[in-house]
PDB file of C-alpha atoms and ligand atoms in Angstrom:
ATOM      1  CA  UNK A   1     212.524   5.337-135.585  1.00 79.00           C
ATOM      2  CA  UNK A   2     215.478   6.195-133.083  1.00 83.00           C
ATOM      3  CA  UNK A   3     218.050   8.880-134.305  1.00 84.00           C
ATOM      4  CA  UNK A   4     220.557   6.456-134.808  1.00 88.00           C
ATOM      5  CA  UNK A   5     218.617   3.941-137.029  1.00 89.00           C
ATOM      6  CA  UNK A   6     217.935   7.563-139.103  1.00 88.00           C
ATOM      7  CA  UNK A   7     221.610   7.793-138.995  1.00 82.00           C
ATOM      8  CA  UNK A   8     223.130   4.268-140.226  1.00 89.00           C
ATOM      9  CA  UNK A   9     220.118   3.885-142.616  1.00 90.00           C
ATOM     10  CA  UNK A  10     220.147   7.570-144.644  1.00 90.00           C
ATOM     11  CA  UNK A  11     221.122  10.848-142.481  1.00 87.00           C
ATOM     12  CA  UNK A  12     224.608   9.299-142.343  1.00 88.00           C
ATOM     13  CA  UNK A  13     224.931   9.378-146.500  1.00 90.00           C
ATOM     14  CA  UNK A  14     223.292  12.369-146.463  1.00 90.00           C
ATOM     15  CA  UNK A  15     225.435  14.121-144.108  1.00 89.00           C
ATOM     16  CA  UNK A  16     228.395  12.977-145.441  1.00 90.00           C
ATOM     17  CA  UNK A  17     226.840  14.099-149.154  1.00 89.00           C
ATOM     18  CA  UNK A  18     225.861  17.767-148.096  1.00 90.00           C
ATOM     19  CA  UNK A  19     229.162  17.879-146.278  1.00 88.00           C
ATOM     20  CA  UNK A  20     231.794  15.809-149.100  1.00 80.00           C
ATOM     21  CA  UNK A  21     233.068  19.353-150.663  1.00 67.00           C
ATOM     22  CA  UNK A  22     234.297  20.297-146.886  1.00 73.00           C
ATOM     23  CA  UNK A  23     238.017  18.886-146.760  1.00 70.00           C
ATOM     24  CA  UNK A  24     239.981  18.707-143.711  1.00 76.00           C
ATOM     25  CA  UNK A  25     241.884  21.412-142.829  1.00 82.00           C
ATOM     26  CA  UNK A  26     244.659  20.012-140.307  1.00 83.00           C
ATOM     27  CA  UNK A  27     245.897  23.655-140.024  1.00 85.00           C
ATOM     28  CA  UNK A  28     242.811  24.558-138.012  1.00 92.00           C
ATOM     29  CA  UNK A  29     241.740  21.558-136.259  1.00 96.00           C
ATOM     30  CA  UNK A  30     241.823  21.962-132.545  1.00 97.00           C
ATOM     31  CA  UNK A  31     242.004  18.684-131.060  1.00 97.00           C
ATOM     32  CA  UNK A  32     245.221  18.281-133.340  1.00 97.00           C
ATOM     33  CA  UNK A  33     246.831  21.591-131.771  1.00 97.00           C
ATOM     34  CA  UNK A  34     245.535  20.211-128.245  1.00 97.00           C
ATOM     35  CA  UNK A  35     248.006  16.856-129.105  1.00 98.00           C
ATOM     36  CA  UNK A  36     251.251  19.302-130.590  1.00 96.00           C
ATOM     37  CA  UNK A  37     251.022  21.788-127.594  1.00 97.00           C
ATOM     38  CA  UNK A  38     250.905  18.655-125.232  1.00 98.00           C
ATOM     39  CA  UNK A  39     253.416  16.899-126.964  1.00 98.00           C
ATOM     40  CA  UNK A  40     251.364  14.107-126.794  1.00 98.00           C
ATOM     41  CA  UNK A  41     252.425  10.899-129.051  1.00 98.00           C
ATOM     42  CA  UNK A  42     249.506   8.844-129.168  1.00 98.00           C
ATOM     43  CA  UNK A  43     250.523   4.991-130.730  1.00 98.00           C
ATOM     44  CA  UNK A  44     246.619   3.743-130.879  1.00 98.00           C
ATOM     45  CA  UNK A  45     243.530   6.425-131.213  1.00 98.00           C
ATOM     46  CA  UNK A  46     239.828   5.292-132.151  1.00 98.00           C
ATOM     47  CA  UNK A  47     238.127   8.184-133.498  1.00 98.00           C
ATOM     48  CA  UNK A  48     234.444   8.013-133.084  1.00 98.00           C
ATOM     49  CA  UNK A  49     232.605  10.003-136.015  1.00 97.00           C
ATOM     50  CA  UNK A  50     235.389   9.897-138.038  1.00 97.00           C
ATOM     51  CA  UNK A  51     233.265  10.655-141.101  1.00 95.00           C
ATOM     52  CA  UNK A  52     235.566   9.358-144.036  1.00 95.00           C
ATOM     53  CA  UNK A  53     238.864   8.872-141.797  1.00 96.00           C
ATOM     54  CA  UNK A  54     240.577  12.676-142.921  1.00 95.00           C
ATOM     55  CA  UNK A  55     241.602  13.742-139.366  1.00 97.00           C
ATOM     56  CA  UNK A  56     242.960   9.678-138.400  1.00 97.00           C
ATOM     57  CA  UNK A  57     244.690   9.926-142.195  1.00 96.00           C
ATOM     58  CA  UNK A  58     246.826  13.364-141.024  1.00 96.00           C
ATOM     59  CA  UNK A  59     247.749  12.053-137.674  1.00 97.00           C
ATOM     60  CA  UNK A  60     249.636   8.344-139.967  1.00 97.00           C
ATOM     61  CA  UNK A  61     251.526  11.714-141.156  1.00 96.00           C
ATOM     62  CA  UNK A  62     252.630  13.773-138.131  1.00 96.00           C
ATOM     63  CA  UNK A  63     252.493  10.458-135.974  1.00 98.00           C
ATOM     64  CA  UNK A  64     253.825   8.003-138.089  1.00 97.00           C
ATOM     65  CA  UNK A  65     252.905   5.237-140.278  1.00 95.00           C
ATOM     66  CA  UNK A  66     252.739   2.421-137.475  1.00 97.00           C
ATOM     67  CA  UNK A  67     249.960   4.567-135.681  1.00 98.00           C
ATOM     68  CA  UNK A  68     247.306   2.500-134.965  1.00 98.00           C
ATOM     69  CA  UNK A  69     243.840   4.022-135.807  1.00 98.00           C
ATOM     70  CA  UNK A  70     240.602   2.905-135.826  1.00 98.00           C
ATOM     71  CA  UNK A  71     237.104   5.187-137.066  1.00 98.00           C
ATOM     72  CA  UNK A  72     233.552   4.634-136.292  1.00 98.00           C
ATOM     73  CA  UNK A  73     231.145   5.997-138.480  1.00 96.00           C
ATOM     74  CA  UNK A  74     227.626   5.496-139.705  1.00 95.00           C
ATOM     75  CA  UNK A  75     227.263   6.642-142.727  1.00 94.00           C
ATOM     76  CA  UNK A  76     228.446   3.860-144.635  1.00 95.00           C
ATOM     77  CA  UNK A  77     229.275   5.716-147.617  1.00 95.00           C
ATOM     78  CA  UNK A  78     231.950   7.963-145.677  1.00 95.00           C
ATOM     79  CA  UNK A  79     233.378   4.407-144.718  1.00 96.00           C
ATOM     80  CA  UNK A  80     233.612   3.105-148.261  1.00 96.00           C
ATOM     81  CA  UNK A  81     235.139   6.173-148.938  1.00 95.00           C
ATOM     82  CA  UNK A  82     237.878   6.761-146.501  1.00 95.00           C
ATOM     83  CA  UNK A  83     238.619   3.031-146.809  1.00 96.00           C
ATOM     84  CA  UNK A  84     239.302   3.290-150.341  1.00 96.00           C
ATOM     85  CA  UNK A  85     241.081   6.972-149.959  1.00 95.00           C
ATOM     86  CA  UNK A  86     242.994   5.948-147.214  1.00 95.00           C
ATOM     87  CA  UNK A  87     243.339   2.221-147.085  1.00 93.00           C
ATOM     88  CA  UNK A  88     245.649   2.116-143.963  1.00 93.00           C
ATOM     89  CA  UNK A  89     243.765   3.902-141.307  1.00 96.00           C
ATOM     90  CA  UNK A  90     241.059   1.120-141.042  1.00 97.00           C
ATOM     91  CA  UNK A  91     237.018   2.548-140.914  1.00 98.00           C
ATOM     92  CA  UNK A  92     233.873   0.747-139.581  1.00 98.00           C
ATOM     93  CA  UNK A  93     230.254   1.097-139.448  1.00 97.00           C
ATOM     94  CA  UNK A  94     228.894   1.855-136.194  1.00 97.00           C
ATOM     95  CA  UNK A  95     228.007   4.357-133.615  1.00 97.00           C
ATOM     96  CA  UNK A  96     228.878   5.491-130.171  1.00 98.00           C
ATOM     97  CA  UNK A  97     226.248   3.669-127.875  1.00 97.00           C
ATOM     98  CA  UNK A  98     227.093   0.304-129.356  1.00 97.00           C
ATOM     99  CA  UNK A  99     231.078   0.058-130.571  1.00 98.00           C
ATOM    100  CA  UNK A 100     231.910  -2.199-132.381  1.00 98.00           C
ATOM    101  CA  UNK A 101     235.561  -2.546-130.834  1.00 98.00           C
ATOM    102  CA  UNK A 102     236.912  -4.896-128.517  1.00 97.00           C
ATOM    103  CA  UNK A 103     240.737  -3.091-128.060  1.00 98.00           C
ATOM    104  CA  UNK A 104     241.754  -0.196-126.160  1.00 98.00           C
ATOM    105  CA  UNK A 105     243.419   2.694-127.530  1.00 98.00           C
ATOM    106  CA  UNK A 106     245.374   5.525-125.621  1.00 98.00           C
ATOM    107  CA  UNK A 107     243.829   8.305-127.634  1.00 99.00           C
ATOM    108  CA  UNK A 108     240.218   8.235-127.712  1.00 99.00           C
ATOM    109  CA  UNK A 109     238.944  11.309-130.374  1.00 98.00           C
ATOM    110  CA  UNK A 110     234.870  12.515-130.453  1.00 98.00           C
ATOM    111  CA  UNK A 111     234.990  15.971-132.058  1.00 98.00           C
ATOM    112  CA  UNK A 112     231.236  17.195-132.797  1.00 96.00           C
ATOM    113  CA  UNK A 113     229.503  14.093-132.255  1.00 97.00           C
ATOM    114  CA  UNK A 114     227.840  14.156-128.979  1.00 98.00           C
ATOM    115  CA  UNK A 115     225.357  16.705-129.925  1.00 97.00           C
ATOM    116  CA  UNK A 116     223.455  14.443-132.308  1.00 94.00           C
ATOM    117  CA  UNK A 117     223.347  11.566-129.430  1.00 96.00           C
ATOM    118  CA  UNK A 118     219.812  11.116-128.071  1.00 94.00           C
ATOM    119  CA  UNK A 119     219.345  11.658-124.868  1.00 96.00           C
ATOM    120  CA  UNK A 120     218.365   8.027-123.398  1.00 95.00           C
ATOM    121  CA  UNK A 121     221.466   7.102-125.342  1.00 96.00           C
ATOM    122  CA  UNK A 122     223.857   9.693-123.303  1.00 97.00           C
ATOM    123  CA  UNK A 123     225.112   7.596-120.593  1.00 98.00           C
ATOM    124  CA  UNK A 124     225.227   4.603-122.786  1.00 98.00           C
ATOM    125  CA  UNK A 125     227.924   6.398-124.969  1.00 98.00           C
ATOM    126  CA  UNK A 126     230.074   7.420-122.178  1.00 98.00           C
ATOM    127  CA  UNK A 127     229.832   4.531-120.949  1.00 98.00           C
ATOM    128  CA  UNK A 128     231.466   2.913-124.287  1.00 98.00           C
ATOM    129  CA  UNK A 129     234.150   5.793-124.880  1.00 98.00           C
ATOM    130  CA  UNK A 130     235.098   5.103-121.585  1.00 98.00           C
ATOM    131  CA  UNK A 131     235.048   1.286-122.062  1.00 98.00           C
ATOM    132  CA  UNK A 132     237.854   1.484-125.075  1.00 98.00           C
ATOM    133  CA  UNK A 133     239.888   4.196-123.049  1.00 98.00           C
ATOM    134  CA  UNK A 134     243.093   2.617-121.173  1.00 98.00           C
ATOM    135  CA  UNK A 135     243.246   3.636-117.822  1.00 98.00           C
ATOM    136  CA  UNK A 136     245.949   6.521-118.200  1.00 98.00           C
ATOM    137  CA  UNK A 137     245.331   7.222-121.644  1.00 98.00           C
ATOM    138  CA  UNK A 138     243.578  10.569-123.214  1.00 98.00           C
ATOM    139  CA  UNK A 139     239.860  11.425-124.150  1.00 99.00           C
ATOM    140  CA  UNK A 140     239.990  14.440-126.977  1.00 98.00           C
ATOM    141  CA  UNK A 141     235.838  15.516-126.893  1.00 98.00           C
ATOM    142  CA  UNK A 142     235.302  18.793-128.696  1.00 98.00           C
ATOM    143  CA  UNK A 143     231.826  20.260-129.966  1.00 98.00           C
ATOM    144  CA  UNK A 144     229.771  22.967-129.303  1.00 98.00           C
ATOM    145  CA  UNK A 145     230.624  25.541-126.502  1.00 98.00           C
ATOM    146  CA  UNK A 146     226.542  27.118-125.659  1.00 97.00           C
ATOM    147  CA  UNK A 147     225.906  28.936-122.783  1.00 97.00           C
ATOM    148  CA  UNK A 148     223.812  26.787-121.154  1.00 97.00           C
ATOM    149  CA  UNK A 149     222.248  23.549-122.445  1.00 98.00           C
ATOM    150  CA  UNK A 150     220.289  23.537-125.639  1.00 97.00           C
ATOM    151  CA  UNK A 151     217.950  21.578-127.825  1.00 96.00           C
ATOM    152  CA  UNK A 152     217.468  22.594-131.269  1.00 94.00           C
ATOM    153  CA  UNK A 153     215.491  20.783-133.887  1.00 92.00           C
ATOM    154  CA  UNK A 154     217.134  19.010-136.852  1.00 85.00           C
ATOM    155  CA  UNK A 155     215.469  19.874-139.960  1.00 84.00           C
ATOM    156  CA  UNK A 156     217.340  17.767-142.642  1.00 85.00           C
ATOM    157  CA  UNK A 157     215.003  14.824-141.565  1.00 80.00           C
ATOM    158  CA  UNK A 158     211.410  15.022-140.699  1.00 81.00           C
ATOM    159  CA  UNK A 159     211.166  12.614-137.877  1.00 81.00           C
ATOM    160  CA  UNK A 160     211.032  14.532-134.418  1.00 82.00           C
ATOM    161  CA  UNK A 161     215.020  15.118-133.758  1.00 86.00           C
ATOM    162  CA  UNK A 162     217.019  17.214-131.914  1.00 92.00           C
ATOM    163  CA  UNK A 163     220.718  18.037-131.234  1.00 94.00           C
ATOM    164  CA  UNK A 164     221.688  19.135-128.128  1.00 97.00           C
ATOM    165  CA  UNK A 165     224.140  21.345-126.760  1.00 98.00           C
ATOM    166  CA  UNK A 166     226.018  21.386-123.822  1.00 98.00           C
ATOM    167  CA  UNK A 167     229.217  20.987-122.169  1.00 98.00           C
ATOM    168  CA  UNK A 168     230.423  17.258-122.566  1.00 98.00           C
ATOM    169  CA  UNK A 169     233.265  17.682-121.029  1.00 98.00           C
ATOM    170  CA  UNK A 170     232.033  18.290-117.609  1.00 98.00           C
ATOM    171  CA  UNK A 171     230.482  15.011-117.321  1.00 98.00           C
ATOM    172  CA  UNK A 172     233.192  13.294-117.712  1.00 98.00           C
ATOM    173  CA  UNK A 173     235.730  15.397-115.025  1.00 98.00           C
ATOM    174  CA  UNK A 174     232.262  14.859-112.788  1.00 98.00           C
ATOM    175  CA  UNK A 175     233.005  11.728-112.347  1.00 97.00           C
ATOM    176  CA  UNK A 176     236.535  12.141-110.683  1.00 97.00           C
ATOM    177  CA  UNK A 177     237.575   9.630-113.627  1.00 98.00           C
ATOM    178  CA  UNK A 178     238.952  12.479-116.003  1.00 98.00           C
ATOM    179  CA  UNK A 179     240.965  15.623-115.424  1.00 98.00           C
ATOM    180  CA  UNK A 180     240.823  18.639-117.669  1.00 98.00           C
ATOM    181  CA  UNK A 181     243.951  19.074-118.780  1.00 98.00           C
ATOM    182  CA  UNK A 182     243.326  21.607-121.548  1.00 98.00           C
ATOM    183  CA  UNK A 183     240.436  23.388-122.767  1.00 98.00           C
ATOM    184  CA  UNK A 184     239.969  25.228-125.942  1.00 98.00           C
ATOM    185  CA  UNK A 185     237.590  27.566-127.094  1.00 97.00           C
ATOM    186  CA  UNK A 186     237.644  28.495-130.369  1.00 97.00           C
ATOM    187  CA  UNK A 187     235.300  30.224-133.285  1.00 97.00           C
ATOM    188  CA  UNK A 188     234.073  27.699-135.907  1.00 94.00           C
ATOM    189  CA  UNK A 189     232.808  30.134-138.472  1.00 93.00           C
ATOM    190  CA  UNK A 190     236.441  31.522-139.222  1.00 92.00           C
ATOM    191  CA  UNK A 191     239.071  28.539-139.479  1.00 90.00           C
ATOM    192  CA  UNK A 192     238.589  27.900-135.809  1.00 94.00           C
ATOM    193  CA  UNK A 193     240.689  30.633-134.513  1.00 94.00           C
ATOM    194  CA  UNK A 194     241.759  30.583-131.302  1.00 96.00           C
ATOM    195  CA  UNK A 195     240.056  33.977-130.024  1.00 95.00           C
ATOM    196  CA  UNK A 196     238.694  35.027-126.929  1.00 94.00           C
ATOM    197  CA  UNK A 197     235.299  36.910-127.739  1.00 94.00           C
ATOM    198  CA  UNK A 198     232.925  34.533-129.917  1.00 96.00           C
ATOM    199  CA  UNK A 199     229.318  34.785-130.962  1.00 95.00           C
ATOM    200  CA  UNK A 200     228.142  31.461-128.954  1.00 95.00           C
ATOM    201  CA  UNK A 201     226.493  30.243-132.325  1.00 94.00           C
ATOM    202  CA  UNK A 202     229.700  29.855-133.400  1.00 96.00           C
ATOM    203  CA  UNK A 203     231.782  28.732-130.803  1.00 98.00           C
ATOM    204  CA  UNK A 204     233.313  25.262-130.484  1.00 98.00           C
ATOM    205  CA  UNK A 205     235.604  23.996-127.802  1.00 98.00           C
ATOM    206  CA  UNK A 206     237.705  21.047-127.518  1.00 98.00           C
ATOM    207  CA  UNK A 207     238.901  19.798-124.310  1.00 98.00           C
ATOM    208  CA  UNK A 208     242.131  16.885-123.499  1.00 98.00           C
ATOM    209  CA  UNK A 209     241.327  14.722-120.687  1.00 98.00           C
ATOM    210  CA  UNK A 210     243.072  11.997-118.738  1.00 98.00           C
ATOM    211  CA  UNK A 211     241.982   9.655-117.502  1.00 98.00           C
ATOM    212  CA  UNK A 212     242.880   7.997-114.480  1.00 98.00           C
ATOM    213  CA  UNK A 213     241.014   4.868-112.187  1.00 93.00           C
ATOM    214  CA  UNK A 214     242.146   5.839-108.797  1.00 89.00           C
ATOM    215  CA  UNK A 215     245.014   8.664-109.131  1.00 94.00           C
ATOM    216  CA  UNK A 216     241.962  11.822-109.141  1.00 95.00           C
ATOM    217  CA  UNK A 217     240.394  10.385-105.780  1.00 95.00           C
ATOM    218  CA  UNK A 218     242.148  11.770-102.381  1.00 94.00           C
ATOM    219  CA  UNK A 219     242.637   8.805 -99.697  1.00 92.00           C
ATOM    220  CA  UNK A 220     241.186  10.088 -96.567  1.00 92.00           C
TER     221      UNK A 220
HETATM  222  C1  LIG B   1     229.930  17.225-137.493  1.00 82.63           C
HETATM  223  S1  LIG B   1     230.583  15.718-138.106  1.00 82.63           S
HETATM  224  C2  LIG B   1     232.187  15.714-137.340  1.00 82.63           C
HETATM  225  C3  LIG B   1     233.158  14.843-138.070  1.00 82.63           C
HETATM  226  C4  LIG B   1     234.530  14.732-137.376  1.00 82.63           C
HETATM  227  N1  LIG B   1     234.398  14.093-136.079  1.00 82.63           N
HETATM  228  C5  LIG B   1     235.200  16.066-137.235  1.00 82.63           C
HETATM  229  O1  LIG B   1     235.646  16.418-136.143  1.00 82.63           O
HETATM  230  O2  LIG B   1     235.344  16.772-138.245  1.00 82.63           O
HETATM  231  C6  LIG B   1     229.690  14.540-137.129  1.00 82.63           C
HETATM  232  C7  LIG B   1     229.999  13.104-137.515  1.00 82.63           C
HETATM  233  O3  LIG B   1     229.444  12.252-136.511  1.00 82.63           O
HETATM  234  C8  LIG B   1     228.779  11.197-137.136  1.00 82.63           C
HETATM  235  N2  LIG B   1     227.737  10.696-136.226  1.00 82.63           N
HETATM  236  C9  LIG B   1     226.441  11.104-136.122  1.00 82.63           C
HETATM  237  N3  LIG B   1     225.813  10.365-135.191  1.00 82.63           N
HETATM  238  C10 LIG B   1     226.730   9.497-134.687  1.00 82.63           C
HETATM  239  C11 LIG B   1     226.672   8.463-133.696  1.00 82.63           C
HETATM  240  N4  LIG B   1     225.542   8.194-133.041  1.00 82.63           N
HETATM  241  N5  LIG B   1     227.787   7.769-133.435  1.00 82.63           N
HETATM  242  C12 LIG B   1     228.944   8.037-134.093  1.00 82.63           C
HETATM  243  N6  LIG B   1     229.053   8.999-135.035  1.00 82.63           N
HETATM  244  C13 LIG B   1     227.960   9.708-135.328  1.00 82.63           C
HETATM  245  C14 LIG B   1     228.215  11.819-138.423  1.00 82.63           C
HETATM  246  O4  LIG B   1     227.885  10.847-139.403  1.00 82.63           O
HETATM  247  C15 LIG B   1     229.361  12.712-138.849  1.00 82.63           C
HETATM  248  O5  LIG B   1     230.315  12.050-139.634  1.00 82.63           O
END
């Protein structure tokens, strides 16, 4: 079965399960300082792995209650969940490679996602972040910050699956599309502190891109 079947049919739940006690901390969450320290006042973001909606929820508050948001998620419980928590922010059932949104938003979110995304599915899910990004707007993608690129097998299912680490950022600014205009590192095993010297286990980063079409490429 492909990872993301695993996903929408149980790993989804059972992620969200194992994981339901963790609440949002908006006091530590990066790609929310990357927006303040911008001063960046997004009016529609899709978050992709939204889990149950928490971080879309928080950004109604600072942002205001017209913000437009829109979560993808597959576990379906996390959606029936933030739905019914947080009936405004507007959750659906889906996944990266396939979204199941026609719109475009100016704030695109994926914040430790990409590392679960099979690797004949990479391009595909670029592809669609890219698809729902306005030309101009911003791409927040945090996750993992390794060394170099990693595998490393996921145990909580027994089918043959692996995350993998590596910097997500860079293939987006490869294409000339996106430029870097922050980057973040940051340690995930204390309240993702901003500090400079960080086992790499533990060390997350979360970079703000823009987007442009044309304005990145030089006319020669
Ligand atoms: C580590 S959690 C991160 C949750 C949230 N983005 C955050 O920053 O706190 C990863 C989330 O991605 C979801 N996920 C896993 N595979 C996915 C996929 N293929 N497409 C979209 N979301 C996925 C999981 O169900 C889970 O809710």
């Amino acid at each position: 079965m492909k990872y993301e079947d695993i996903f929408l049919k149980t790993e989804g739940d059972n992620y969200y399960k194992r994981n339901k006690g963790t609440s949002f901390a908006i006091d530590h969450d990066v790609p929310l300082k990357l927006l303040d320290i911008y001063g960046i006042k997004p009016r529609h973001v899709a978050e992709i792995g939204a889990a149950n909606g928490a971080r879309l929820h928080e950004m109604k508050k600072i942002y205001g209650d017209d913000l437009y948001t829109v979560g993808v998620e597959p576990g379906q419980k996390a959606v029936d969940d933030g739905n019914a928590m947080y009936p405004n922010i507007n959750l659906k059932n889906g996944v990266v490679s396939h979204l199941p949104i026609e719109e475009k938003f100016d704030l695109v979110i994926v914040n430790f996602v990409m590392h679960w995304i099979e690797r004949d599915e990479l391009f595909k899910s670029l592809s669609e972040l890219n698809r729902i990004l306005d030309d101009g707007g911003y791409l927040i993608i945090g996750d993992f910050y390794p060394d170099y690129p990693q595998k490393r097998r996921y145990h909580h299912v027994e089918e043959d699956v692996f995350t993998w680490k590596m910097m997500y950022n860079q293939l987006m600014t490869s294409t000339a599309l996106y430029r870097e205009v922050a980057f973040l590192s940051y340690d995930r095993d204390d309240k993702c502190k901003l500090v400079p010297d960080v086992d790499p286990i533990n060390r997350g980063f979360a970079s703000l891109l823009r987007k442009s079409s044309s304005d990145f490429y030089h006319e020669k």
